[in-house]
Coordinates of C-alpha atoms in Angstrom, one line a residue:
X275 CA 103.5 117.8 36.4
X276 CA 100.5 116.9 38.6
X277 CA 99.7 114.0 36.5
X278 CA 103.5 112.8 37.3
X279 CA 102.5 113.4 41.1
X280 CA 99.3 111.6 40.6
X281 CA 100.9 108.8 39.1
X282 CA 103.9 108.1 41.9
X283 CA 101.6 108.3 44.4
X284 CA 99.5 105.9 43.2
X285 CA 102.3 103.6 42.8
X286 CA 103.3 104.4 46.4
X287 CA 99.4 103.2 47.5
X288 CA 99.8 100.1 45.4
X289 CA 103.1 99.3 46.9
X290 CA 101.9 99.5 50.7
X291 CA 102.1 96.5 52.2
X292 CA 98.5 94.8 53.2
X293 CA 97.1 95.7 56.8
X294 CA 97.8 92.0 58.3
X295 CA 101.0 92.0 57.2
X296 CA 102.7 91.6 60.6
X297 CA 100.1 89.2 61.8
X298 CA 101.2 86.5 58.9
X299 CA 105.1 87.3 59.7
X300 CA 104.2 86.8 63.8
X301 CA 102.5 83.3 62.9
X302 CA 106.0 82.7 60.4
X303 CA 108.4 83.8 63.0
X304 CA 106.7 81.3 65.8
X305 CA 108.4 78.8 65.0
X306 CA 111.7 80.0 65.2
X307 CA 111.1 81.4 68.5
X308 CA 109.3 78.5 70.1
X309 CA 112.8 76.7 68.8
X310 CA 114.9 79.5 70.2
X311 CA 112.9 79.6 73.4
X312 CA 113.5 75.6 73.6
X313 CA 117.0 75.6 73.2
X314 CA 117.4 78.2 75.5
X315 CA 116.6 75.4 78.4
X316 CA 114.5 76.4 81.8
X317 CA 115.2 79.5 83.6
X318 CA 118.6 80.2 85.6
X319 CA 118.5 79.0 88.8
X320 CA 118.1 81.8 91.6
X321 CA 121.0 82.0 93.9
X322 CA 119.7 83.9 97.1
X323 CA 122.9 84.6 99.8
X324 CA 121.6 82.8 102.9
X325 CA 123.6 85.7 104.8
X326 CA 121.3 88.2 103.4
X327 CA 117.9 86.6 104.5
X328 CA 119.4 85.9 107.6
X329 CA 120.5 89.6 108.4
X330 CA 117.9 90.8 107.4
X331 CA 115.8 88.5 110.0
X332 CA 117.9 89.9 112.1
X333 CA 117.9 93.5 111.4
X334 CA 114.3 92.9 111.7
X335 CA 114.1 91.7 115.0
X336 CA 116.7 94.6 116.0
X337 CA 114.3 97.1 115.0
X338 CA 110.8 95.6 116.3
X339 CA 113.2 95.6 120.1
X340 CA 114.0 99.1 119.5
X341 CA 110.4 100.3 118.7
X342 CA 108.9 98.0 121.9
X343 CA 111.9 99.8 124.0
X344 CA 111.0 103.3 123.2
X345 CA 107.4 102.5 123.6
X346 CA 107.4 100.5 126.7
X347 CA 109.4 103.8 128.4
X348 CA 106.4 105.8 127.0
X349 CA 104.2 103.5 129.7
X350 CA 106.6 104.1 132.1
X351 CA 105.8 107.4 132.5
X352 CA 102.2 107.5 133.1
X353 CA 102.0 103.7 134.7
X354 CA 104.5 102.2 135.5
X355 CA 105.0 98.1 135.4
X356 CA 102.0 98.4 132.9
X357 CA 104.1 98.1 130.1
X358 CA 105.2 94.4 131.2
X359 CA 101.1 93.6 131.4
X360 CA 100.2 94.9 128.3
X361 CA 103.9 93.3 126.4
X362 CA 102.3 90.8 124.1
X363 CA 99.5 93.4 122.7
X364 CA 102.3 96.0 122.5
X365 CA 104.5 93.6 120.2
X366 CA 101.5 92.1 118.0
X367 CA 100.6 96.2 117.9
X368 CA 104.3 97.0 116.0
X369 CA 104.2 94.2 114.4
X370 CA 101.0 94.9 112.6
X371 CA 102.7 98.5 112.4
X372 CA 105.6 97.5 110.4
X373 CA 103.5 94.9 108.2
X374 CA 101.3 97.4 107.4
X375 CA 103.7 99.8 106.1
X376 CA 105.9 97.2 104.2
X377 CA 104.9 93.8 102.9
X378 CA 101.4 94.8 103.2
X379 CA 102.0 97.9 100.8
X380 CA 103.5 95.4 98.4
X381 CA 107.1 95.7 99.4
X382 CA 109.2 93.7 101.7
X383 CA 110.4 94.1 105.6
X384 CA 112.9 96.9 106.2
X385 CA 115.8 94.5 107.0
X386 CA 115.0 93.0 103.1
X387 CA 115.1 96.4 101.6
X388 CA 118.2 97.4 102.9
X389 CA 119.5 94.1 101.9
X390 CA 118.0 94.5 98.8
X391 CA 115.5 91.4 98.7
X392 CA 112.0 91.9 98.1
X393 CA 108.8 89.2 98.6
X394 CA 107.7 87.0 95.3
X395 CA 105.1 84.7 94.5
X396 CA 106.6 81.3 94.2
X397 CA 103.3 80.0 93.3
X398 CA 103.0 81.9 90.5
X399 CA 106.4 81.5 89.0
X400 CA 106.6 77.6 89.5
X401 CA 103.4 77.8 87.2
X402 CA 104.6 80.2 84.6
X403 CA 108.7 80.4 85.5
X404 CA 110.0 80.9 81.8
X405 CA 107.2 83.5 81.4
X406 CA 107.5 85.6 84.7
X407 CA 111.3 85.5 86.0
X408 CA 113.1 87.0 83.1
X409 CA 116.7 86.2 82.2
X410 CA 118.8 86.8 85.3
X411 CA 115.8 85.0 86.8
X412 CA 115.0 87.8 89.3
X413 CA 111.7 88.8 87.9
X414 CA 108.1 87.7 88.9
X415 CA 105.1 89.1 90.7
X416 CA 104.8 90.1 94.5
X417 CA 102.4 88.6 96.9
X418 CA 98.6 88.1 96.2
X419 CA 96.4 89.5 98.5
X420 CA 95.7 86.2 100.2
X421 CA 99.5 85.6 100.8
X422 CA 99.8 89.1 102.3
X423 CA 96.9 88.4 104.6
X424 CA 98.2 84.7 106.0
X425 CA 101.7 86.3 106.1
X426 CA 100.2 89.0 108.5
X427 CA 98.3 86.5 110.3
X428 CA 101.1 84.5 110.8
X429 CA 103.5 87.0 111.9
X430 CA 101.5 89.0 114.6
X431 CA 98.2 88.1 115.1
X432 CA 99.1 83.9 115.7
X433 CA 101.9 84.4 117.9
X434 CA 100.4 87.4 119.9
X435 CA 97.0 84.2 120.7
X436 CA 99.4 82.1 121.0
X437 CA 101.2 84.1 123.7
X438 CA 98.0 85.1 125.3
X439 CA 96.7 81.4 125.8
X440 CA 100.1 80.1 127.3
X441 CA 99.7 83.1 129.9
X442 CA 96.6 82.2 130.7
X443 CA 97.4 78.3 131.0
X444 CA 100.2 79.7 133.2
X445 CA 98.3 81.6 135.7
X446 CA 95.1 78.9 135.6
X447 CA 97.6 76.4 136.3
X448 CA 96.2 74.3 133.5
X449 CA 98.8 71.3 134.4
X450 CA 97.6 70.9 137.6
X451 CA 93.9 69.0 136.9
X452 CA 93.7 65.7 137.6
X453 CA 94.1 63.6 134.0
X454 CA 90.9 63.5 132.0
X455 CA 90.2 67.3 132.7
X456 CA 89.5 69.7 130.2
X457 CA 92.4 72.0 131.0
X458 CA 94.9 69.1 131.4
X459 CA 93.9 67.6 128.0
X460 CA 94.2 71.3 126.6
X461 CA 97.5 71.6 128.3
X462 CA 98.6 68.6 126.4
X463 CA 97.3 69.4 123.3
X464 CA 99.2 72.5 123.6
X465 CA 102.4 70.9 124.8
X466 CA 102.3 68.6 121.6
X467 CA 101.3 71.6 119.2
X468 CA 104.6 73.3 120.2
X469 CA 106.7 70.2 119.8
X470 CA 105.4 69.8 116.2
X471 CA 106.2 72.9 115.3
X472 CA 109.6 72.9 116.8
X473 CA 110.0 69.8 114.9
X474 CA 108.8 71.4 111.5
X475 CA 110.5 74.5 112.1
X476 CA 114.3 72.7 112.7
X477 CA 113.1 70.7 109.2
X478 CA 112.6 73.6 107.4
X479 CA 116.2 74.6 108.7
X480 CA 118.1 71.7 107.6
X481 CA 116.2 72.2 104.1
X482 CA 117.0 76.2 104.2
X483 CA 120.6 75.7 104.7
X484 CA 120.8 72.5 102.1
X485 CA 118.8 74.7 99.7
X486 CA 118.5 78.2 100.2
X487 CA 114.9 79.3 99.3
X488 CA 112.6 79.8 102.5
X489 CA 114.1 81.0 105.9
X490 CA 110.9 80.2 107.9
X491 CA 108.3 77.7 108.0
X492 CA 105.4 80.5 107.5
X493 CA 106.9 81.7 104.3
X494 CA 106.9 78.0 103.0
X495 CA 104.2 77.3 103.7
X496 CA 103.0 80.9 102.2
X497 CA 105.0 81.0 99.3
X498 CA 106.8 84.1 99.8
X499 CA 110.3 83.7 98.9
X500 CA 112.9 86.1 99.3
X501 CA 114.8 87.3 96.0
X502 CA 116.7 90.0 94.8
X503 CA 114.9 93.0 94.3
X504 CA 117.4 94.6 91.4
X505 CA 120.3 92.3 89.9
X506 CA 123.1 94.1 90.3
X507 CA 123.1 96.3 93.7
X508 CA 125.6 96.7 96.4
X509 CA 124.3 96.2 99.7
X510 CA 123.8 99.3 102.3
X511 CA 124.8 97.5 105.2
X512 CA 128.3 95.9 105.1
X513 CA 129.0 92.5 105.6
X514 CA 131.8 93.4 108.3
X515 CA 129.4 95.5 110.8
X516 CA 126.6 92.8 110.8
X517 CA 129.2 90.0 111.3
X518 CA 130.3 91.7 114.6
X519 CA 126.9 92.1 115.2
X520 CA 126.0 88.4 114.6
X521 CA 129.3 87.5 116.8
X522 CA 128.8 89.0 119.6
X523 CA 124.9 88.7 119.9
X524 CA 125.8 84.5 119.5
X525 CA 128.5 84.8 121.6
X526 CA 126.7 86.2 124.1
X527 CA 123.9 84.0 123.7
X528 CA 126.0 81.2 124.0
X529 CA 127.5 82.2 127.1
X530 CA 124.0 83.5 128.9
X531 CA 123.1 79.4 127.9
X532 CA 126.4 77.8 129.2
X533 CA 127.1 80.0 132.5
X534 CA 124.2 79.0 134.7
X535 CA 125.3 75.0 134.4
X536 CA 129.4 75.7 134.7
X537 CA 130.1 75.7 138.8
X538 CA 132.5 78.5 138.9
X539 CA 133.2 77.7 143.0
X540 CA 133.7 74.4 142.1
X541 CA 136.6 74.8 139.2
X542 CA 137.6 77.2 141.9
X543 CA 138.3 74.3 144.6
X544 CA 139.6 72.4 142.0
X545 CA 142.8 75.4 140.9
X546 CA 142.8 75.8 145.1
X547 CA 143.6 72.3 145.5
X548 CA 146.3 71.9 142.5
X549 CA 148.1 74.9 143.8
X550 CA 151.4 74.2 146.5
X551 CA 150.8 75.1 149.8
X552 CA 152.9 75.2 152.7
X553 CA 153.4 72.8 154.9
X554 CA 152.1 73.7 158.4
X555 CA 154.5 74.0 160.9
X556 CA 154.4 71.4 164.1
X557 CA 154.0 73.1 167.3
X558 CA 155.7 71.2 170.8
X559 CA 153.3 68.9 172.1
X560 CA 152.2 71.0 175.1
X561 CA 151.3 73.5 173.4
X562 CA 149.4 72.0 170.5
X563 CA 147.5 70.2 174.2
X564 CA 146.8 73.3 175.0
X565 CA 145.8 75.2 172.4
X566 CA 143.3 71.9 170.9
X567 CA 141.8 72.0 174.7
X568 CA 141.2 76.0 174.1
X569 CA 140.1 75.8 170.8
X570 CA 137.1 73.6 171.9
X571 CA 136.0 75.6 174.1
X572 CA 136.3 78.8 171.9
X573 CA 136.5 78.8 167.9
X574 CA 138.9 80.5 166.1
X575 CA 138.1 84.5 165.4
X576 CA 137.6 85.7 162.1
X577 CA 135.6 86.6 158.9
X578 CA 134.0 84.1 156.9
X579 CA 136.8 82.5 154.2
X580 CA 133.7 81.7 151.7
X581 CA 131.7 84.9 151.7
X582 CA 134.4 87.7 153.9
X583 CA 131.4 88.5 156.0
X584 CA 132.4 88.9 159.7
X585 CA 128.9 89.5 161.2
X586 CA 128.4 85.2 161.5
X587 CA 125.3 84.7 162.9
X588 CA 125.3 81.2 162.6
X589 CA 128.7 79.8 163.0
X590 CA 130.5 76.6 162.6
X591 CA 133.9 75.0 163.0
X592 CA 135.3 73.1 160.3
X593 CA 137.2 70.2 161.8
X594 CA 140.2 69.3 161.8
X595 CA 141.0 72.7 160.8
X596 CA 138.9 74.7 163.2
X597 CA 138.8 77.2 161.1
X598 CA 135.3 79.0 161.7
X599 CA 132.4 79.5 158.7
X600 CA 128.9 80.5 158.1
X601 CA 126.8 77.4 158.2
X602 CA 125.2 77.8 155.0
X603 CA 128.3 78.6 153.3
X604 CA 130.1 75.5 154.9
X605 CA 127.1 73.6 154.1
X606 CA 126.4 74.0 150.7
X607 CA 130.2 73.3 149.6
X608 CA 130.7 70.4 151.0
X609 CA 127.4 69.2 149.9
X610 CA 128.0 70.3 146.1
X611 CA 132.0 68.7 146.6
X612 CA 132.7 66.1 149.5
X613 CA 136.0 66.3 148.9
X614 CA 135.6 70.3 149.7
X615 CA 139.3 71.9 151.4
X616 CA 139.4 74.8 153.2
X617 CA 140.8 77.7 151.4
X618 CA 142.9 78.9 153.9
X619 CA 144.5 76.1 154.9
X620 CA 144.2 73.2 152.4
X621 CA 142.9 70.5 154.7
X622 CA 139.9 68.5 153.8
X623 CA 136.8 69.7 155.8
X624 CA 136.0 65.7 157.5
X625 CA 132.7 67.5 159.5
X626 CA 131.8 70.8 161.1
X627 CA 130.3 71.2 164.4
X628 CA 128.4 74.6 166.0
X629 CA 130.7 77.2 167.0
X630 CA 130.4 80.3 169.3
X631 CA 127.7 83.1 168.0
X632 CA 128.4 86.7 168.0

């Protein structure tokens, strides 16, 4: 019995298969998957929503106004109006807050993570993309420690120096020198560098829209590109309450833009004039004598038909009306329309002259 024992597993021994056994199948199965890998073609192409990096630039910049609000009414409490002196050092301050605790602990801004996107090295992938991005193509490694560090630099130290020096250029009146100056040519220097990157900035728009891949020029430049941070994942902020955000906050944009160059008291005139008015009755010719010979000596009585003000410190009679005004408001709309009517009436104001004061 032991011998039989002996004897099968001795056989078993001689049967094992040799310690590099699965080193000779590897370098026999390479082939094969080099030819699988080839037919396979390059990586899917990444389909970022250009929705979802815009709201969650967005969101971003919601929350950095929120945090600067509740601090600034911290200042307000112990000195008031500092708050507005100290406003560039308190934004680069949260924004070196909210780096910190996000893209600089290796994931993205809170407006990306609730839009589920997170940061990746586009360097890295473009180097090794069939290696790195996987097969939904939503794989590769975050930010390196220098992209972290330029992306930070970039995002609140640059624009808090580059606040800082237009404030002092402001104040020192740096346009002012005569030409050749050191503080004109600095304020042309500085006028050009903001151009150019106005100019690169509106580029890398065009290209964003046409392509997708980098919302700002920093994180081109960078390398940090916004992807999906799992494949499949609905998003925790609907697409319904950040369109009426988006709405209203362009709408209201818009209109903050458009207001101050629409003359409201002109399109006014202009409705005044297209409406019918009644023709004026004729009085008897003795009495319209008498009343133009009163009427010069003593202009008519009432409140201002521009402004309703009835204290008129400085009155005037529209003529042929005689209807009486405040100078400046007299003034100013028939310099702004020369073919200015009078509200009450509908006559065309031809000239004014000084009335009585009160």
């Amino acid at each position: 019995m032991m011998g039989l024992v002996d004897g099968g597993f001795a056989c078993g021994l001689s049967s094992a298969p040799p310690t590099d056994s699965w080193q000779i199948a590897a370098a026999a199965a390479t082939p094969q998957v080099e030819d699988l890998r080839r037919s396979l073609g390059p990586p899917p192409q990444l389909h970022v929503l250009r929705s979802s990096q815009l709201d969650a630039l967005r969101l971003d910049a919601e929350l950095g106004g929120m945090l600067q609000e509740q601090l600034g009414r911290l200042f307000e409490h112990f000195s008031p109006g500092r708050a507005a002196q100290l406003e560039p050092e308190l934004r680069a301050l949260l924004s070196l807050l909210v780096f910190g605790f996000s893209v600089w602990a290796g994931r993205a801004t809170p407006g990306s993570e609730l839009l589920n996107l997170r940061y990746r090295n586009e360097y890295a992938v473009a180097a090794r993309a069939k290696e790195l991005v996987g097969p939904l193509g939503v794989g590769g490694p975050g930010l390196s420690l220098p992209q972290r560090i330029v992306l930070g630099l970039g995002t609140a130290v640059l624009p808090y120096a580059w606040s800082r020096l237009c404030r002092a250029a402001h104040e020192g009146d740096w346009e002012e020198p005569e030409a050749g100056a050191w503080r004109r040519v600095a304020w042309r220097g500085m006028r050009w560098c903001e151009a150019a990157f106005t100019l690169a900035a509106a580029v890398n728009s065009w290209v964003f829209l046409s392509r997708g891949d980098y919302r700002s020029l920093l994180e081109r430049l960078v390398g940090a590109r916004l992807v999906w941070r799992q494949a499949a994942m609905n998003r925790i902020i609907s697409f319904e309450y950040l369109n009426r955000q988006l709405v209203w906050q362009e709408l209201s944009e818009a209109l903050l833009l458009l207001m101050p160059l629409v003359d409201i008291a002109r399109w006014r005139r202009a409705a005044l004039r297209a409406l019918p008015r009644p023709e004026p009755v004729a009085a008897p010719a003795v009495a319209a004598t008498a009343s133009a010979s009163a009427s010069t000596a003593v202009a008519a009585a009432g409140p201002c038909p521009l402004c309703g003000s009835d204290d008129l410190l400085t009155s005037v009679v529209a003529l042929p009306c005689r209807h009486t005004y405040c100078y400046y408001c007299l003034r100013s709309q028939t310099e702004a329309d020369a073919g200015f009517r009078c509200p009450l009436d509908g006559v065309r104001v031809a000239a004014m002259r000084r009335g009585t004061g009160r």
